[in-house]
Coordinates of C-alpha atoms in Angstrom, one line a residue:
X203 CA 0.0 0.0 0.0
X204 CA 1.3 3.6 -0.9
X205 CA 0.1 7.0 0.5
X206 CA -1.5 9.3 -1.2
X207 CA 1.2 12.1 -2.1
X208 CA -1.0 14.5 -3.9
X209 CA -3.8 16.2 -1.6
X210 CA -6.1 17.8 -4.3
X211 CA -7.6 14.9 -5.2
X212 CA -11.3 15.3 -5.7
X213 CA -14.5 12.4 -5.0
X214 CA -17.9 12.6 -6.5
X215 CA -19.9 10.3 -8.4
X216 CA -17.8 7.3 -7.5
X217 CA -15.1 9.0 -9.6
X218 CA -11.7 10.2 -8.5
X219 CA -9.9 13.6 -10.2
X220 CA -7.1 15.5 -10.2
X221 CA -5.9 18.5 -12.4
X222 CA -2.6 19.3 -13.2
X223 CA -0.6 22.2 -15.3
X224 CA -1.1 19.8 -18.5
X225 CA -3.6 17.4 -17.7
X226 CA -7.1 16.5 -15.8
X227 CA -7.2 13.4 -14.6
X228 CA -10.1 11.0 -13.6
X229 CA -10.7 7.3 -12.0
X230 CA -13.7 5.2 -12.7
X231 CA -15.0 2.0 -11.1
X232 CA -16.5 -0.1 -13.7
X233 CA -17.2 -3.4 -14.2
X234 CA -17.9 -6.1 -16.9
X235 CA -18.9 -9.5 -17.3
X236 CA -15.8 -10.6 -15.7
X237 CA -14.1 -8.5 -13.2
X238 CA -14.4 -4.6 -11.9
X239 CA -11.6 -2.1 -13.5
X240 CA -10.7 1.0 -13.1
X241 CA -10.6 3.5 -16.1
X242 CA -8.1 6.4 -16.0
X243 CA -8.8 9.2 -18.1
X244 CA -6.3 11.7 -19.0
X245 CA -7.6 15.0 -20.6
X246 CA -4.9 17.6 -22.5
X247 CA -5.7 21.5 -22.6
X248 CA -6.7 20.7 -26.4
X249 CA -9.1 18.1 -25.0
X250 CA -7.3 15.3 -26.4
X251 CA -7.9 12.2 -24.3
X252 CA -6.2 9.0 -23.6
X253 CA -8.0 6.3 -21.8
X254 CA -6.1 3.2 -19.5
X255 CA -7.8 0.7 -17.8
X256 CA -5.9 -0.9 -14.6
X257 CA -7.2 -3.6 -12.3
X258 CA -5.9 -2.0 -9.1
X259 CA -6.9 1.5 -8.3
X260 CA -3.6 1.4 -6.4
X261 CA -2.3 1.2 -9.7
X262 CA -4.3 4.1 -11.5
X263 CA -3.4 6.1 -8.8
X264 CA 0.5 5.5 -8.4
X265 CA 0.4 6.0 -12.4
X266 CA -1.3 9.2 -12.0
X267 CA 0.7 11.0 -9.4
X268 CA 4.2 9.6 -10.6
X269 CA 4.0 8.9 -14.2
X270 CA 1.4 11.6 -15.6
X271 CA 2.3 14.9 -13.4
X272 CA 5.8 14.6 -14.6
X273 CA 4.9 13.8 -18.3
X274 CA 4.9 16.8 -20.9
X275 CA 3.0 15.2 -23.7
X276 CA 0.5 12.1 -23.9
X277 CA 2.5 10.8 -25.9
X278 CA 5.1 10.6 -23.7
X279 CA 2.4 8.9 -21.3
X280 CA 1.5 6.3 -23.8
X281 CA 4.7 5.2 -24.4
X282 CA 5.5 5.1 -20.1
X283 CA 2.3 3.2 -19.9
X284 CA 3.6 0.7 -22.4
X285 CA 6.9 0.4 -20.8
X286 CA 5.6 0.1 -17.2
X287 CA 2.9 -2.9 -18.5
X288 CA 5.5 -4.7 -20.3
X289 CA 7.7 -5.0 -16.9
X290 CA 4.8 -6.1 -15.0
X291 CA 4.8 -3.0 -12.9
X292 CA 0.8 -3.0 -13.0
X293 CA -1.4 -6.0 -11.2
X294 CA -2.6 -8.0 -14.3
X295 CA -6.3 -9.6 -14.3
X296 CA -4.9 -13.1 -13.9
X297 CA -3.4 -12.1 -10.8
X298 CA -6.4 -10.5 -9.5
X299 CA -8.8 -13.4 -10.5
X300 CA -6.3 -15.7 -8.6
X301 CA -6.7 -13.6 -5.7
X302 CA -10.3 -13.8 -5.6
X303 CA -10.0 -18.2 -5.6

């Protein structure tokens, strides 16, 4: 578990946000037929959005506050996303549905 190192984190509509200089941020619970994700939307000034899903919220959130804030472009965030999945950094579903067994 990792503290929250951000404190202008907002809550309403069972939805996390965050602004930034660059970017607006937000968190949504959802589920599907399978398994409950979260969906982390990231919003540019040019309203340009990017969507990620993550099966942790821990996840989304650690993304957010140390991957996004620091990123100038999204495609700079793409590209960390891709990086950070391909070394596992991120709780996969199959390790999630194992933990529910």
């Amino acid at each position: 578990m990792e503290r929250l190192k951000l404190n202008h984190w907002f809550v309403g509509d069972n939805k996390l946000s965050i602004s930034f200089l660059r970017y607006h941020v937000s968190i949504r619970i959802l589920k599907n037929d399978k398994t409950i994700f979260y969906q982390l939307e990231v919003m540019n000034s040019n309203r340009e959005v990017l969507l990620f899903n993550f099966y942790s919220l821990e996840d989304a959130i650690i993304f957010t506050e140390q991957t996004i804030q620091k990123s100038k472009t999204l495609k700079e965030i793409v590209r960390l996303y891709q990086e950070q999945f391909k070394e596992e950094k991120f709780k996969s579903f199959q390790k999630v549905k194992n933990l529910k067994d």
